[in-house]
mmCIF file of C-alpha atoms in Angstrom:
data_model
loop_
_atom_site.group_PDB
_atom_site.id
_atom_site.type_symbol
_atom_site.label_atom_id
_atom_site.label_comp_id
_atom_site.label_asym_id
_atom_site.label_seq_id
_atom_site.Cartn_x
_atom_site.Cartn_y
_atom_site.Cartn_z
ATOM 1 C CA UNK A 1 106.586 79.592 119.669
ATOM 2 C CA UNK A 2 104.957 79.754 116.230
ATOM 3 C CA UNK A 3 101.977 81.552 117.719
ATOM 4 C CA UNK A 4 104.242 84.082 119.443
ATOM 5 C CA UNK A 5 106.138 84.772 116.229
ATOM 6 C CA UNK A 6 102.870 85.252 114.353
ATOM 7 C CA UNK A 7 101.636 87.627 117.054
ATOM 8 C CA UNK A 8 104.874 89.650 116.856
ATOM 9 C CA UNK A 9 104.611 89.916 113.057
ATOM 10 C CA UNK A 10 101.015 91.066 113.351
ATOM 11 C CA UNK A 11 101.976 93.625 115.991
ATOM 12 C CA UNK A 12 104.681 95.046 113.726
ATOM 13 C CA UNK A 13 102.208 95.171 110.842
ATOM 14 C CA UNK A 14 99.751 97.119 112.989
ATOM 15 C CA UNK A 15 102.469 99.552 114.113
ATOM 16 C CA UNK A 16 103.451 100.222 110.498
ATOM 17 C CA UNK A 17 99.819 100.807 109.526
ATOM 18 C CA UNK A 18 99.245 103.079 112.523
ATOM 19 C CA UNK A 19 102.399 105.038 111.686
ATOM 20 C CA UNK A 20 101.161 105.606 108.131
ATOM 21 C CA UNK A 21 97.825 106.816 109.471
ATOM 22 C CA UNK A 22 99.268 109.082 112.171
ATOM 23 C CA UNK A 23 101.884 110.540 109.820
ATOM 24 C CA UNK A 24 99.216 111.373 107.238
ATOM 25 C CA UNK A 25 96.311 112.402 109.475
ATOM 26 C CA UNK A 26 97.745 113.388 112.835
ATOM 27 C CA UNK A 27 96.440 112.014 116.114
ATOM 28 C CA UNK A 28 93.012 113.627 116.210
ATOM 29 C CA UNK A 29 91.946 112.596 112.685
ATOM 30 C CA UNK A 30 93.434 109.095 112.718
ATOM 31 C CA UNK A 31 91.024 106.283 113.540
ATOM 32 C CA UNK A 32 91.399 102.656 114.517
ATOM 33 C CA UNK A 33 89.002 101.774 111.709
ATOM 34 C CA UNK A 34 91.444 103.282 109.219
ATOM 35 C CA UNK A 35 94.383 101.456 110.830
ATOM 36 C CA UNK A 36 92.462 98.173 110.688
ATOM 37 C CA UNK A 37 91.624 98.794 107.032
ATOM 38 C CA UNK A 38 95.307 99.314 106.226
ATOM 39 C CA UNK A 39 96.148 95.927 107.775
ATOM 40 C CA UNK A 40 93.164 94.004 106.427
ATOM 41 C CA UNK A 41 92.179 93.120 109.986
ATOM 42 C CA UNK A 42 88.891 93.650 111.747
ATOM 43 C CA UNK A 43 88.765 96.311 114.426
ATOM 44 C CA UNK A 44 88.123 93.583 116.983
ATOM 45 C CA UNK A 45 91.281 91.725 115.950
ATOM 46 C CA UNK A 46 93.266 94.930 116.193
ATOM 47 C CA UNK A 47 92.020 95.431 119.760
ATOM 48 C CA UNK A 48 93.629 92.092 120.586
ATOM 49 C CA UNK A 49 97.015 93.745 120.098
ATOM 50 C CA UNK A 50 96.381 97.365 121.076
ATOM 51 C CA UNK A 51 93.573 98.386 123.384
ATOM 52 C CA UNK A 52 93.200 101.947 122.063
ATOM 53 C CA UNK A 53 94.484 104.582 119.672
ATOM 54 C CA UNK A 54 96.410 106.137 122.560
ATOM 55 C CA UNK A 55 98.217 102.857 123.300
ATOM 56 C CA UNK A 56 99.218 102.621 119.638
ATOM 57 C CA UNK A 57 100.517 106.183 119.618
ATOM 58 C CA UNK A 58 102.488 105.651 122.825
ATOM 59 C CA UNK A 59 104.125 102.522 121.390
ATOM 60 C CA UNK A 60 105.357 104.542 118.415
ATOM 61 C CA UNK A 61 106.634 107.330 120.669
ATOM 62 C CA UNK A 62 108.578 104.840 122.788
ATOM 63 C CA UNK A 63 110.188 103.269 119.721
ATOM 64 C CA UNK A 64 111.166 106.647 118.317
ATOM 65 C CA UNK A 65 113.197 107.401 121.434
ATOM 66 C CA UNK A 66 115.248 104.262 120.751
ATOM 67 C CA UNK A 67 115.923 105.483 117.193
ATOM 68 C CA UNK A 68 117.069 108.862 118.529
ATOM 69 C CA UNK A 69 119.376 107.181 121.046
ATOM 70 C CA UNK A 70 120.980 105.263 118.178
ATOM 71 C CA UNK A 71 122.115 108.624 116.824
ATOM 72 C CA UNK A 72 123.922 109.662 120.025
ATOM 73 C CA UNK A 73 127.352 108.724 118.577
ATOM 74 C CA UNK A 74 126.568 110.969 115.599
ATOM 75 C CA UNK A 75 126.532 114.039 117.812
ATOM 76 C CA UNK A 76 129.048 113.017 120.484
ATOM 77 C CA UNK A 77 132.004 111.523 118.597
ATOM 78 C CA UNK A 78 135.291 112.562 120.266
ATOM 79 C CA UNK A 79 137.475 114.787 118.116
ATOM 80 C CA UNK A 80 134.639 115.805 115.755
ATOM 81 C CA UNK A 81 133.794 119.512 115.602
ATOM 82 C CA UNK A 82 130.300 120.599 116.559
ATOM 83 C CA UNK A 83 129.632 121.939 113.074
ATOM 84 C CA UNK A 84 130.576 118.608 111.485
ATOM 85 C CA UNK A 85 128.465 116.767 114.061
ATOM 86 C CA UNK A 86 125.534 119.095 113.313
ATOM 87 C CA UNK A 87 125.801 118.519 109.565
ATOM 88 C CA UNK A 88 126.033 114.746 110.048
ATOM 89 C CA UNK A 89 123.085 114.692 112.436
ATOM 90 C CA UNK A 90 120.845 116.824 110.216
ATOM 91 C CA UNK A 91 121.570 114.685 107.153
ATOM 92 C CA UNK A 92 121.034 111.489 109.152
ATOM 93 C CA UNK A 93 117.738 112.786 110.546
ATOM 94 C CA UNK A 94 116.564 113.910 107.113
ATOM 95 C CA UNK A 95 117.319 110.500 105.611
ATOM 96 C CA UNK A 96 115.638 108.654 108.475
ATOM 97 C CA UNK A 97 112.536 110.826 108.360
ATOM 98 C CA UNK A 98 112.219 110.166 104.645
ATOM 99 C CA UNK A 99 112.650 106.395 105.026
ATOM 100 C CA UNK A 100 111.128 105.648 108.450
ATOM 101 C CA UNK A 101 107.386 106.261 108.673
ATOM 102 C CA UNK A 102 107.372 105.338 112.354
ATOM 103 C CA UNK A 103 109.796 108.146 113.169
ATOM 104 C CA UNK A 104 107.786 110.595 111.042
ATOM 105 C CA UNK A 105 104.619 109.583 112.848
ATOM 106 C CA UNK A 106 106.231 109.916 116.275
ATOM 107 C CA UNK A 107 107.491 113.432 115.561
ATOM 108 C CA UNK A 108 104.060 114.481 114.346
ATOM 109 C CA UNK A 109 102.388 112.895 117.375
ATOM 110 C CA UNK A 110 104.766 114.639 119.787
ATOM 111 C CA UNK A 111 104.212 117.967 118.026
ATOM 112 C CA UNK A 112 100.442 117.722 117.474
ATOM 113 C CA UNK A 113 99.511 116.151 120.798
ATOM 114 C CA UNK A 114 102.041 116.958 123.550
ATOM 115 C CA UNK A 115 99.806 115.380 126.207
ATOM 116 C CA UNK A 116 100.710 111.966 124.778
ATOM 117 C CA UNK A 117 104.325 112.404 125.857
ATOM 118 C CA UNK A 118 103.519 112.735 129.563
ATOM 119 C CA UNK A 119 105.482 109.982 131.235
ATOM 120 C CA UNK A 120 107.074 109.049 127.892
ATOM 121 C CA UNK A 121 110.196 110.268 126.067
ATOM 122 C CA UNK A 122 109.365 113.308 123.922
ATOM 123 C CA UNK A 123 111.348 112.655 120.753
ATOM 124 C CA UNK A 124 110.448 116.043 119.294
ATOM 125 C CA UNK A 125 111.889 117.835 122.324
ATOM 126 C CA UNK A 126 114.903 115.497 122.398
ATOM 127 C CA UNK A 127 115.719 116.328 118.771
ATOM 128 C CA UNK A 128 115.194 120.047 119.337
ATOM 129 C CA UNK A 129 117.496 120.053 122.372
ATOM 130 C CA UNK A 130 120.122 118.042 120.496
ATOM 131 C CA UNK A 131 120.137 120.544 117.636
ATOM 132 C CA UNK A 132 120.256 123.536 119.994
ATOM 133 C CA UNK A 133 123.207 122.022 121.854
ATOM 134 C CA UNK A 134 125.190 121.444 118.658
ATOM 135 C CA UNK A 135 124.427 124.904 117.279
ATOM 136 C CA UNK A 136 125.532 126.496 120.552
ATOM 137 C CA UNK A 137 128.740 124.442 120.610
ATOM 138 C CA UNK A 138 129.479 125.332 116.969
ATOM 139 C CA UNK A 139 129.049 129.025 117.833
ATOM 140 C CA UNK A 140 131.436 128.649 120.762
ATOM 141 C CA UNK A 141 133.950 127.042 118.399
ATOM 142 C CA UNK A 142 133.553 129.996 116.035
ATOM 143 C CA UNK A 143 132.231 127.944 113.105
ATOM 144 C CA UNK A 144 128.703 129.444 113.129
ATOM 145 C CA UNK A 145 127.530 133.047 113.424
ATOM 146 C CA UNK A 146 125.866 134.077 116.720
ATOM 147 C CA UNK A 147 122.243 133.557 115.737
ATOM 148 C CA UNK A 148 119.811 132.382 118.465
ATOM 149 C CA UNK A 149 120.401 128.589 118.680
ATOM 150 C CA UNK A 150 116.721 127.916 119.412
ATOM 151 C CA UNK A 151 115.650 129.679 116.207
ATOM 152 C CA UNK A 152 118.240 127.843 114.119
ATOM 153 C CA UNK A 153 117.039 124.511 115.546
ATOM 154 C CA UNK A 154 113.402 125.400 114.849
ATOM 155 C CA UNK A 155 114.263 126.350 111.275
ATOM 156 C CA UNK A 156 116.040 123.031 110.723
ATOM 157 C CA UNK A 157 113.080 121.092 112.143
ATOM 158 C CA UNK A 158 110.605 123.052 110.023
ATOM 159 C CA UNK A 159 112.719 122.399 106.929
ATOM 160 C CA UNK A 160 112.820 118.682 107.710
ATOM 161 C CA UNK A 161 109.051 118.470 108.023
ATOM 162 C CA UNK A 162 108.525 120.492 104.846
ATOM 163 C CA UNK A 163 111.079 118.527 102.840
ATOM 164 C CA UNK A 164 109.084 115.346 103.364
ATOM 165 C CA UNK A 165 106.393 116.776 101.080
ATOM 166 C CA UNK A 166 108.674 118.441 98.530
ATOM 167 C CA UNK A 167 110.339 117.264 95.330
ATOM 168 C CA UNK A 168 113.743 118.574 94.326
ATOM 169 C CA UNK A 169 114.623 119.236 90.706
ATOM 170 C CA UNK A 170 112.523 120.058 87.646
ATOM 171 C CA UNK A 171 111.227 116.492 87.370
ATOM 172 C CA UNK A 172 110.718 115.802 91.044
ATOM 173 C CA UNK A 173 114.174 114.324 91.504
ATOM 174 C CA UNK A 174 114.489 111.981 94.475
ATOM 175 C CA UNK A 175 118.146 111.105 93.894
ATOM 176 C CA UNK A 176 120.100 110.867 97.148
ATOM 177 C CA UNK A 177 122.788 113.259 95.918
ATOM 178 C CA UNK A 178 120.185 115.923 95.121
ATOM 179 C CA UNK A 179 118.605 115.407 98.549
ATOM 180 C CA UNK A 180 121.922 115.881 100.323
ATOM 181 C CA UNK A 181 122.846 118.871 98.148
ATOM 182 C CA UNK A 182 119.693 120.685 99.263
ATOM 183 C CA UNK A 183 120.481 120.057 102.918
ATOM 184 C CA UNK A 184 124.084 121.130 102.468
ATOM 185 C CA UNK A 185 122.866 124.373 100.893
ATOM 186 C CA UNK A 186 120.698 125.106 103.932
ATOM 187 C CA UNK A 187 123.466 124.247 106.383
ATOM 188 C CA UNK A 188 125.975 126.399 104.516
ATOM 189 C CA UNK A 189 123.527 129.318 104.595
ATOM 190 C CA UNK A 190 123.056 128.915 108.349
ATOM 191 C CA UNK A 191 126.763 128.632 109.109
ATOM 192 C CA UNK A 192 127.555 131.665 106.984
ATOM 193 C CA UNK A 193 130.378 129.767 105.325
ATOM 194 C CA UNK A 194 129.342 128.774 101.791
ATOM 195 C CA UNK A 195 131.746 126.367 100.142
ATOM 196 C CA UNK A 196 133.035 128.254 97.140
ATOM 197 C CA UNK A 197 133.997 126.071 94.170
ATOM 198 C CA UNK A 198 137.781 126.070 93.675
ATOM 199 C CA UNK A 199 137.514 127.828 90.294
ATOM 200 C CA UNK A 200 135.757 130.809 91.892
ATOM 201 C CA UNK A 201 138.252 131.486 94.673
ATOM 202 C CA UNK A 202 140.325 133.873 92.596
ATOM 203 C CA UNK A 203 137.410 135.916 91.289
ATOM 204 C CA UNK A 204 137.648 138.637 93.899
ATOM 205 C CA UNK A 205 141.394 139.000 93.492
ATOM 206 C CA UNK A 206 141.015 139.066 89.726
ATOM 207 C CA UNK A 207 138.423 141.824 89.943
ATOM 208 C CA UNK A 208 140.750 143.978 92.053
ATOM 209 C CA UNK A 209 143.555 143.366 89.610
ATOM 210 C CA UNK A 210 141.699 144.893 86.668
#
């Protein structure tokens, strides 16, 4: 039992190290030597847990599908509008991508090396389809303008990837409220329904009254 627990801890350690390497380097440039160096293990010891770089990558892709499935209630809650579900899902994804290196690595692997997803869940495609579905439903509800759903989804995904390498605020603010404010700004721009501060709502009427 103790040996099994130690083996499981080592496996998790290797997966974390591999995720860091794949997220930073992509599949083609990542090496098992670099993964071993991140763990402090020898390459031979690493082979005792994962037989190849491809096996490591596939393990991360499989786990990422489980993470995505955890978010199903986020986008399918009864009584919640599609626009609200879209906003919740985008913010949840953005937070998870920032905090979860395994999910970041899996999305990069699925994007950079589609051949890896043959026979495995493609989390990148799952996310894209989920976003497209919500955008289309929001348009049908009348809460989003009729822009091509596929393009809106691609823009959101591109923004998520880019935001991982960006700092918000003049001093590189990483405060959660600033992070969410940036995403809300993008979502408001895409829905065509910016949330005007209460003090500004009478501006137009005041201008006409002059």
